[in-house]
Coordinates of C-alpha atoms (C1' of nucleotides) in Angstrom, one line a residue:
Chain N
M1103 CA 84.4 58.0 109.6
N1104 CA 87.9 57.2 108.5
R1105 CA 89.8 60.4 108.4
V1106 CA 93.1 60.7 106.6
R1107 CA 95.7 61.0 109.3
V1108 CA 98.1 63.7 108.3
L1109 CA 101.6 64.5 109.7
L1110 CA 102.7 68.1 109.2
A1111 CA 106.5 68.5 108.9
D1112 CA 107.7 72.1 108.6
D1113 CA 110.2 74.1 110.7
H1114 CA 107.8 77.1 110.8
A1115 CA 105.4 76.8 113.7
I1116 CA 103.2 79.5 112.4
L1117 CA 102.7 77.8 109.0
R1118 CA 102.0 74.5 110.8
S1119 CA 99.3 76.1 113.0
G1120 CA 97.7 77.6 109.9
L1121 CA 97.8 74.4 108.0
R1122 CA 96.3 72.5 110.9
L1123 CA 93.3 74.9 110.9
L1124 CA 93.0 74.6 107.1
L1125 CA 93.0 70.8 107.2
E1126 CA 90.8 70.4 110.2
R1127 CA 88.1 72.1 108.3
E1128 CA 87.9 69.2 105.9
P1129 CA 85.6 66.5 107.2
D1130 CA 87.8 63.7 105.9
M1131 CA 91.1 64.9 107.3
A1132 CA 92.8 65.0 110.7
V1133 CA 96.2 66.3 111.7
A1134 CA 97.8 63.4 113.6
G1135 CA 100.9 65.3 114.6
E1136 CA 103.6 67.9 113.8
A1137 CA 107.3 67.7 113.2
T1138 CA 109.8 70.6 113.0
D1139 CA 112.4 68.8 110.9
G1140 CA 113.0 65.6 108.9
R1141 CA 114.4 63.6 111.9
E1142 CA 111.2 64.3 113.9
A1143 CA 109.1 63.3 111.0
V1144 CA 110.8 60.0 110.6
D1145 CA 110.6 59.4 114.3
W1146 CA 106.9 60.2 114.4
M1147 CA 106.3 57.7 111.6
A1148 CA 108.1 55.0 113.5
R1149 CA 106.2 55.8 116.7
E1150 CA 102.7 56.8 115.6
G1151 CA 102.5 56.5 111.9
A1152 CA 100.4 58.5 109.5
D1153 CA 98.6 58.1 106.2
V1154 CA 100.1 61.2 104.5
V1155 CA 103.0 63.4 105.4
V1156 CA 102.9 67.1 104.3
M1157 CA 106.7 67.8 104.1
D1158 CA 108.5 71.0 103.7
V1159 CA 111.6 70.8 101.4
G1160 CA 113.9 73.1 103.2
M1161 CA 114.3 72.2 106.9
P1162 CA 117.3 72.3 109.2
G1163 CA 119.0 69.0 110.2
L1164 CA 117.5 66.2 108.1
N1165 CA 115.9 68.0 105.2
G1166 CA 112.6 67.1 103.6
I1167 CA 114.0 65.2 100.7
E1168 CA 116.1 62.8 102.7
A1169 CA 113.4 62.4 105.2
T1170 CA 111.0 61.5 102.4
G1171 CA 113.5 58.9 101.1
Q1172 CA 113.7 57.2 104.5
I1173 CA 110.0 57.3 105.2
V1174 CA 109.0 55.9 101.7
R1175 CA 111.6 53.2 102.0
R1176 CA 110.3 52.0 105.4
Y1177 CA 106.6 52.7 105.1
P1178 CA 105.7 52.3 101.4
Q1179 CA 102.0 52.6 102.1
A1180 CA 102.5 56.2 103.4
G1181 CA 102.2 59.0 101.0
V1182 CA 104.3 62.2 101.0
V1183 CA 103.2 65.6 99.6
M1184 CA 106.1 68.0 99.3
L1185 CA 105.3 71.7 100.1
S1186 CA 107.8 73.9 98.5
M1187 CA 108.6 77.6 97.7
H1188 CA 110.6 76.6 94.6
S1189 CA 109.4 75.3 91.3
D1190 CA 113.1 74.6 90.5
E1191 CA 113.6 71.5 88.4
T1192 CA 116.4 70.3 90.7
Y1193 CA 114.2 70.3 93.7
V1194 CA 111.2 68.7 92.0
L1195 CA 113.2 65.9 90.5
R1196 CA 115.1 65.1 93.7
C1197 CA 111.8 65.0 95.6
L1198 CA 110.2 62.7 93.0
R1199 CA 113.2 60.4 93.1
A1200 CA 113.0 60.3 96.9
G1201 CA 109.5 58.9 96.5
A1202 CA 107.1 61.9 97.0
R1203 CA 103.9 61.6 95.0
G1204 CA 102.7 65.1 95.5
Y1205 CA 104.4 68.5 95.0
V1206 CA 102.5 71.6 95.9
L1207 CA 103.9 75.2 95.8
K1208 CA 103.3 77.4 98.7
E1209 CA 102.1 80.1 96.3
S1210 CA 99.2 77.8 95.4
A1211 CA 95.7 78.1 96.8
E1212 CA 94.9 75.9 99.7
H1213 CA 92.6 73.6 97.7
E1214 CA 95.6 72.3 95.8
L1215 CA 97.1 71.0 99.0
I1216 CA 93.8 69.4 100.0
A1217 CA 93.5 67.8 96.6
A1218 CA 97.1 66.6 96.8
I1219 CA 96.5 64.9 100.1
R1220 CA 93.4 63.1 98.9
A1221 CA 95.2 62.1 95.7
V1222 CA 98.2 60.7 97.4
R1223 CA 96.1 59.0 100.0
A1224 CA 94.3 57.2 97.1
G1225 CA 97.7 56.1 95.7
K1226 CA 97.6 58.7 93.0
S1227 CA 99.8 61.7 92.3
F1228 CA 99.3 65.5 92.3
F1229 CA 101.4 68.4 91.2
S1230 CA 100.8 72.1 91.1
P1231 CA 100.2 73.2 87.5
K1232 CA 103.4 75.1 87.3
V1233 CA 105.3 72.0 88.3
T1234 CA 103.5 69.9 85.8
R1235 CA 104.6 72.2 83.0
L1236 CA 108.1 72.0 84.2
L1237 CA 108.0 68.2 84.3
Q1238 CA 106.9 68.1 80.7
Q1239 CA 109.8 70.2 79.7
E1240 CA 112.1 68.1 81.7
H1241 CA 110.8 65.0 79.9
V1242 CA 111.8 66.5 76.6
E1243 CA 115.2 67.3 78.1
R1244 CA 115.6 63.7 79.4
I1245 CA 115.1 62.2 76.0
R1246 CA 118.1 64.0 74.8
C1247 CA 120.3 62.8 77.6
A1248 CA 119.2 59.7 79.4
G1249 CA 119.9 59.7 83.1
G1250 CA 120.7 63.4 83.2
E1251 CA 120.3 64.2 86.8
D1252 CA 121.0 67.9 86.8
S1253 CA 120.8 70.2 83.8
Y1254 CA 124.2 71.5 84.8
D1255 CA 125.6 68.1 84.1
L1256 CA 124.7 68.6 80.5
L1257 CA 127.4 71.3 80.1
T1258 CA 130.8 70.5 78.8
E1259 CA 133.9 71.7 80.6
R1260 CA 134.5 74.5 78.2
E1261 CA 130.9 75.6 78.5
R1262 CA 131.1 75.7 82.3
E1263 CA 134.3 77.8 82.1
I1264 CA 132.6 80.3 79.8
L1265 CA 129.4 80.3 81.9
Q1266 CA 131.4 81.2 84.9
R1267 CA 133.1 84.1 83.2
I1268 CA 129.8 85.4 81.9
A1269 CA 128.4 85.0 85.4
E1270 CA 131.2 87.1 86.7
G1271 CA 130.0 89.9 84.6
S1272 CA 132.1 89.6 81.4
S1273 CA 130.6 90.2 78.0
N1274 CA 131.2 87.8 75.2
K1275 CA 133.9 90.0 73.8
E1276 CA 135.7 90.1 77.1
V1277 CA 135.5 86.3 77.5
A1278 CA 136.8 85.9 74.0
G1279 CA 139.7 88.2 74.7
R1280 CA 140.7 86.5 77.9
L1281 CA 140.5 83.0 76.5
C1282 CA 142.0 84.0 73.2
L1283 CA 138.9 82.9 71.2
S1284 CA 136.8 84.4 68.5
V1285 CA 133.7 86.2 69.7
H1286 CA 131.8 83.9 67.4
T1287 CA 133.0 80.9 69.4
V1288 CA 132.0 82.4 72.7
E1289 CA 128.6 83.2 71.1
T1290 CA 128.2 79.7 70.0
H1291 CA 129.0 78.3 73.5
R1292 CA 126.7 80.8 75.1
K1293 CA 123.9 79.8 72.7
N1294 CA 124.4 76.1 73.6
I1295 CA 124.5 76.9 77.3
L1296 CA 121.2 78.7 77.1
E1297 CA 119.6 75.9 75.1
K1298 CA 120.9 73.1 77.4
L1299 CA 119.7 74.9 80.5
N1300 CA 116.5 76.1 78.9
L1301 CA 117.2 79.8 79.8
H1302 CA 116.5 83.0 77.9
G1303 CA 118.5 86.2 78.2
P1304 CA 121.5 87.3 80.2
A1305 CA 119.5 87.9 83.4
D1306 CA 118.4 84.2 83.5
L1307 CA 121.9 83.1 82.9
I1308 CA 123.3 85.1 85.8
L1309 CA 120.5 84.1 88.2
Y1310 CA 121.1 80.4 87.2
A1311 CA 124.8 80.8 88.0
V1312 CA 124.0 82.4 91.3
R1313 CA 121.5 79.7 92.3
K1314 CA 124.0 77.0 91.4
G1315 CA 126.6 78.6 93.5
I1316 CA 128.9 79.2 90.5
V1317 CA 129.3 82.8 91.6
V1318 CA 128.3 84.7 94.7
Chain E
M449 CA 83.6 95.9 118.8
N450 CA 86.6 97.6 117.2
R451 CA 88.6 94.9 115.6
V452 CA 92.2 95.4 114.5
R453 CA 92.1 95.5 110.7
V454 CA 95.0 93.4 109.4
L455 CA 96.4 93.2 105.9
L456 CA 98.3 90.0 105.1
A457 CA 101.2 90.5 102.6
D458 CA 102.9 87.2 101.6
D459 CA 103.5 85.6 98.2
H460 CA 102.5 82.2 99.5
A461 CA 98.7 81.7 99.3
I462 CA 98.7 78.7 101.5
L463 CA 100.4 80.6 104.3
R464 CA 98.0 83.5 103.9
S465 CA 95.0 81.2 104.2
G466 CA 96.4 79.7 107.3
L467 CA 97.2 83.0 108.9
R468 CA 93.7 84.2 108.1
L469 CA 92.1 81.3 110.0
L470 CA 94.5 81.9 112.9
L471 CA 93.8 85.6 113.2
E472 CA 90.0 85.3 112.6
R473 CA 89.9 83.1 115.8
E474 CA 90.9 86.2 117.8
P475 CA 87.9 88.2 118.8
D476 CA 89.7 91.5 118.4
M477 CA 91.1 90.9 115.0
A478 CA 89.9 90.8 111.4
V479 CA 91.7 90.2 108.2
A480 CA 90.9 93.2 106.0
G481 CA 92.7 92.0 102.9
E482 CA 95.6 90.1 101.3
A483 CA 98.4 91.1 99.1
T484 CA 100.8 88.8 97.2
D485 CA 103.7 91.3 96.9
G486 CA 104.9 94.7 98.2
R487 CA 103.3 96.7 95.5
E488 CA 99.9 95.2 96.2
A489 CA 100.3 95.9 99.8
V490 CA 101.1 99.6 99.2
D491 CA 98.1 99.8 96.8
W492 CA 95.8 98.2 99.3
M493 CA 96.9 100.8 102.0
A494 CA 96.1 103.6 99.5
R495 CA 92.7 102.2 98.7
E496 CA 91.4 100.5 101.8
G497 CA 93.9 101.1 104.5
A498 CA 94.5 98.8 107.5
D499 CA 95.7 99.2 111.1
V500 CA 98.4 96.6 110.9
V501 CA 100.3 95.0 108.0
V502 CA 101.7 91.5 108.5
M503 CA 104.5 91.6 105.9
D504 CA 106.7 88.9 104.6
V505 CA 110.3 90.0 104.0
G506 CA 111.0 88.1 100.8
M507 CA 108.5 88.8 98.1
P508 CA 108.8 89.1 94.3
G509 CA 108.4 92.5 92.7
L510 CA 108.5 95.1 95.5
N511 CA 109.9 93.3 98.5
G512 CA 108.7 93.6 102.1
I513 CA 111.4 96.0 103.3
E514 CA 110.8 98.5 100.5
A515 CA 107.0 98.2 100.9
T516 CA 107.4 98.8 104.6
G517 CA 109.4 101.9 104.0
Q518 CA 106.8 103.3 101.6
I519 CA 103.8 102.4 103.8
V520 CA 105.4 103.8 107.0
R521 CA 106.3 107.0 105.3
R522 CA 102.9 107.6 103.9
Y523 CA 100.7 106.2 106.7
P524 CA 102.7 106.7 109.9
Q525 CA 99.7 105.6 112.0
A526 CA 99.8 102.1 110.5
G527 CA 102.0 99.4 112.1
V528 CA 104.0 96.8 110.3
V529 CA 104.9 93.4 111.7
M530 CA 107.6 91.7 109.6
L531 CA 107.2 87.9 109.3
S532 CA 110.5 86.3 108.4
M533 CA 112.3 83.1 108.1
H534 CA 115.6 84.7 109.0
S535 CA 116.9 85.9 112.3
D536 CA 119.8 87.4 110.3
E537 CA 121.0 90.7 111.7
T538 CA 121.1 92.3 108.3
Y539 CA 117.5 91.6 107.6
V540 CA 116.3 92.6 111.0
L541 CA 118.1 95.9 111.0
R542 CA 117.0 96.8 107.5
C543 CA 113.4 96.1 108.5
L544 CA 113.7 98.3 111.6
R545 CA 115.3 101.1 109.6
A546 CA 112.4 100.8 107.1
G547 CA 110.0 101.4 110.0
A548 CA 108.7 98.0 111.1
R549 CA 107.9 97.8 114.8
G550 CA 107.4 94.1 115.0
Y551 CA 109.6 91.2 113.8
V552 CA 108.3 87.7 114.2
L553 CA 110.0 84.5 113.0
K554 CA 108.0 82.0 111.1
E555 CA 109.4 79.4 113.4
S556 CA 107.7 81.1 116.3
A557 CA 104.4 79.9 117.9
E558 CA 101.3 81.6 116.7
H559 CA 100.8 83.5 119.9
E560 CA 103.9 85.6 119.1
L561 CA 102.3 86.9 116.0
I562 CA 99.1 87.7 117.8
A563 CA 101.0 89.5 120.5
A564 CA 103.0 91.4 118.0
I565 CA 99.9 92.6 116.2
R566 CA 98.4 93.8 119.4
A567 CA 101.6 95.5 120.5
V568 CA 102.1 97.3 117.2
R569 CA 98.5 98.3 117.1
A570 CA 99.0 99.9 120.5
G571 CA 102.0 101.8 119.3
K572 CA 104.5 99.5 121.0
S573 CA 107.1 97.1 119.6
F574 CA 107.4 93.3 119.6
F575 CA 110.2 91.0 118.6
S576 CA 110.6 87.3 118.7
P577 CA 112.9 86.4 121.7
K578 CA 115.6 85.2 119.3
V579 CA 115.5 88.6 117.6
T580 CA 115.5 90.5 120.9
R581 CA 118.7 88.7 121.9
L582 CA 120.3 89.7 118.7
L583 CA 119.3 93.3 119.1
Q584 CA 120.8 93.5 122.6
Q585 CA 124.2 92.7 121.4
E586 CA 126.1 95.9 121.3
H587 CA 128.2 95.2 118.2
V588 CA 125.0 95.2 116.3
E589 CA 124.3 98.6 117.7
R590 CA 127.4 99.9 116.1
I591 CA 126.4 98.7 112.7
R592 CA 123.1 100.6 113.0
C593 CA 124.8 103.9 113.8
A594 CA 128.0 103.7 111.9
G595 CA 126.9 102.5 108.4
G596 CA 125.3 105.0 106.1
E597 CA 126.9 105.7 102.8
D598 CA 125.5 103.1 100.5
S599 CA 125.1 103.6 96.8
Y600 CA 121.8 101.8 97.1
D601 CA 120.5 104.7 99.1
L602 CA 120.9 106.9 96.0
L603 CA 118.0 105.1 94.3
T604 CA 114.5 106.3 94.4
E605 CA 111.6 104.1 95.4
R606 CA 110.5 103.6 91.9
E607 CA 114.1 102.8 90.8
R608 CA 114.4 100.1 93.5
E609 CA 111.2 98.5 92.5
I610 CA 112.3 98.4 88.9
L611 CA 115.7 97.1 89.9
Q612 CA 114.2 94.3 91.8
R613 CA 112.0 93.2 88.9
I614 CA 114.9 93.4 86.5
A615 CA 117.0 91.4 89.0
E616 CA 114.3 88.7 89.0
G617 CA 114.9 88.2 85.3
S618 CA 112.3 90.4 83.7
S619 CA 113.2 92.4 80.5
N620 CA 112.4 96.1 80.3
K621 CA 109.3 95.2 78.2
E622 CA 108.0 92.8 80.8
V623 CA 108.6 95.3 83.6
A624 CA 106.8 97.9 81.7
G625 CA 103.9 95.6 81.0
R626 CA 103.5 94.6 84.7
L627 CA 103.7 98.2 86.0
C628 CA 101.6 99.6 83.2
L629 CA 104.4 101.9 82.0
S630 CA 106.0 102.7 78.6
V631 CA 109.1 100.8 77.8
H632 CA 110.8 104.1 77.4
T633 CA 110.1 104.9 81.1
V634 CA 111.6 101.7 82.2
E635 CA 114.6 102.3 80.0
T636 CA 115.1 105.7 81.5
H637 CA 114.9 104.3 85.1
R638 CA 117.2 101.5 84.2
K639 CA 119.7 104.0 82.7
N640 CA 119.5 106.1 85.9
I641 CA 120.0 103.0 88.0
L642 CA 123.1 102.0 86.1
E643 CA 124.5 105.5 86.3
K644 CA 123.8 105.9 90.1
L645 CA 125.4 102.6 90.9
N646 CA 128.2 102.9 88.4
L647 CA 127.3 99.7 86.7
H648 CA 127.6 98.6 83.1
G649 CA 125.5 95.9 81.5
P650 CA 122.7 93.5 82.6
A651 CA 125.2 91.1 84.2
D652 CA 126.5 93.8 86.5
L653 CA 123.0 94.8 87.5
I654 CA 121.9 91.3 88.4
L655 CA 125.1 90.6 90.4
Y656 CA 124.7 93.9 92.3
A657 CA 121.1 92.9 93.2
V658 CA 122.2 89.5 94.3
R659 CA 125.0 90.8 96.5
K660 CA 122.7 93.4 98.0
G661 CA 120.3 90.6 98.9
I662 CA 117.5 92.1 96.7
V663 CA 117.0 88.7 95.1
V664 CA 118.1 85.2 96.0
Chain K
dA1253 C1' 136.1 52.7 59.6
dA1254 C1' 132.1 55.1 60.9
dA1255 C1' 129.6 57.7 64.4
dA1256 C1' 129.4 60.9 67.9
dG1257 C1' 130.8 64.6 70.7
dA1258 C1' 133.5 68.8 71.6
dA1259 C1' 135.7 72.9 70.3
dT1260 C1' 136.4 76.0 67.0
dA1261 C1' 134.6 79.8 63.7
dC1262 C1' 131.3 82.2 60.7
dC1263 C1' 126.7 84.2 58.7
dC1264 C1' 122.3 86.7 59.2
dA1265 C1' 118.1 88.7 60.9
dC1266 C1' 116.1 90.2 64.9
dA1267 C1' 115.7 91.7 69.7
dA1268 C1' 117.4 94.0 73.7
dT1269 C1' 120.2 97.1 76.0
dC1270 C1' 123.2 101.2 76.4
dC1271 C1' 124.2 106.0 76.1
dG1272 C1' 123.8 110.4 74.4
dG1273 C1' 120.0 113.5 74.5
dT1274 C1' 115.1 116.3 75.3
dA1275 C1' 110.7 117.2 77.5
dT1276 C1' 106.5 117.5 80.4
dC1277 C1' 104.2 117.5 84.9
dG1278 C1' 103.6 117.6 89.8
dA1279 C1' 105.4 117.9 94.4
dT1280 C1' 108.7 119.6 97.4
dT1281 C1' 112.1 122.8 98.8
dC1282 C1' 114.5 127.1 99.1
Chain T
dG1017 C1' 108.1 132.5 92.8
dA1018 C1' 112.0 129.9 91.3
dA1019 C1' 114.6 125.8 91.5
dT1020 C1' 115.0 121.0 92.2
dC1021 C1' 113.6 116.3 92.1
dG1022 C1' 111.1 112.3 90.7
dA1023 C1' 108.3 110.0 87.5
dT1024 C1' 106.8 109.9 83.1
dA1025 C1' 107.8 109.5 77.8
dC1026 C1' 110.4 109.8 73.5
dC1027 C1' 114.6 109.7 69.8
dG1028 C1' 118.6 107.7 67.4
dG1029 C1' 122.7 105.5 66.9
dA1030 C1' 125.9 102.1 68.9
dT1031 C1' 126.6 97.8 71.1
dT1032 C1' 125.4 93.3 72.7
dG1033 C1' 122.9 89.2 72.8
dT1034 C1' 119.4 85.7 70.6
dG1035 C1' 118.2 82.0 67.6
dG1036 C1' 118.4 80.0 63.2
dG1037 C1' 121.8 78.0 60.6
dT1038 C1' 126.6 75.8 58.5
dA1039 C1' 131.3 73.9 58.7
dT1040 C1' 135.9 72.2 60.0
dT1041 C1' 139.0 69.7 63.0
dC1042 C1' 140.2 66.5 66.5
dT1043 C1' 139.3 62.9 69.8
dT1044 C1' 136.8 59.2 71.6
dT1045 C1' 133.7 55.6 71.2
dT1046 C1' 131.6 51.9 68.9

DNA sequence: AAAAGAATACCCACAATCCGGTATCGATTC
DNA sequence: GAATCGATACCGGATTGTGGGTATTCTTTT
């Protein structure tokens, strides 16, 4: 029988061990090897090869996204399934651009990963439902601004300045006072920021700023 | 045979599935249940109980540290093994103060987790080597003793739980819905949190949570 | 010259949060 | 046995933010 040869790339040994057991239960799959970072994954592909790589996004050294780029470029017949904690648009898009054809969240049930491996092996794609929904929104977003890499790029200078002040804990009124603007103006900017970033409510706004590194 | 009854608490279903397979291979262990966040873990302990809880540090809702505190306080005979990505001293110490007797890194080999579960079950402690080295450093010792006075300590369990959910971006209404409370109750808690921490407005609240490491 | 984008400012209805309260109930503490 | 604390729930008025608009001005691009 021709089993899918899978390479597991993740810096957490415990997760790798668990995944190995999960995959070995499937009659059509075999774990060909393990890698603890992106560099090792690329090296393994050069040495031994594999049909599908299950790749963690966040790894020390060469991260999963860059490793995916290198692997897909050199071995286009190999498929890559990203395994990620985040359903963040930035991550997902960067992974897709790097050439991954699968994106499975760690919060998903195991059958999603199994399905993703089979799909990618067959030249198809597979995304966790949550990611699919995100991609649909992103598609809408993309129409508005062709080639928009990052939603943050959509913001104008003024909007970024105001976002930062809001993220530092200022109310609209305070921002208006410090920038010598009408509260109405700040409200308008804030409204536009929320819309461009597809956020809702002040909490979302602050969390976005934190995750973007705009404030700590 | 008296198997150790283990509760798995982690928000990543794939990891839980893997851990289950890993532990079920051991003749003296059985996975009694799974929880996807701290609240579920506490509930499970109240309903079904377990000998050892394998607890992820970073979980949505009630996080692993808070959940450990509650579980250890209510069921002192139960042992908790923290399973974490970080060997950060802050995390380790907070977990220990909360009452965890084991701390295993996800980058460790599986036998460490197995050993930790057995040790904790026997009333002993177990730490990943990397963590042990960290704990031996004396300057860390000072942090443990000196510290104290933290406004966060003023909050009650319930208030911390609600703070975390707010900090994750939920509105009062959403929090109330998920915890089956009246919106009024959540508003009261929120009010008390703001007063105790001397904060004003949602932005302050989120920023406080971020700086405290309650959310990423 | 026309179109597009950015910054400014305003309006309104609605939702959410804040800040005073009060109040009940159970557990713990003194 | 009384007092305190934590969790629960409610009220009302004030403030703030949301989401739907519209509009003017200036600059840049086409």
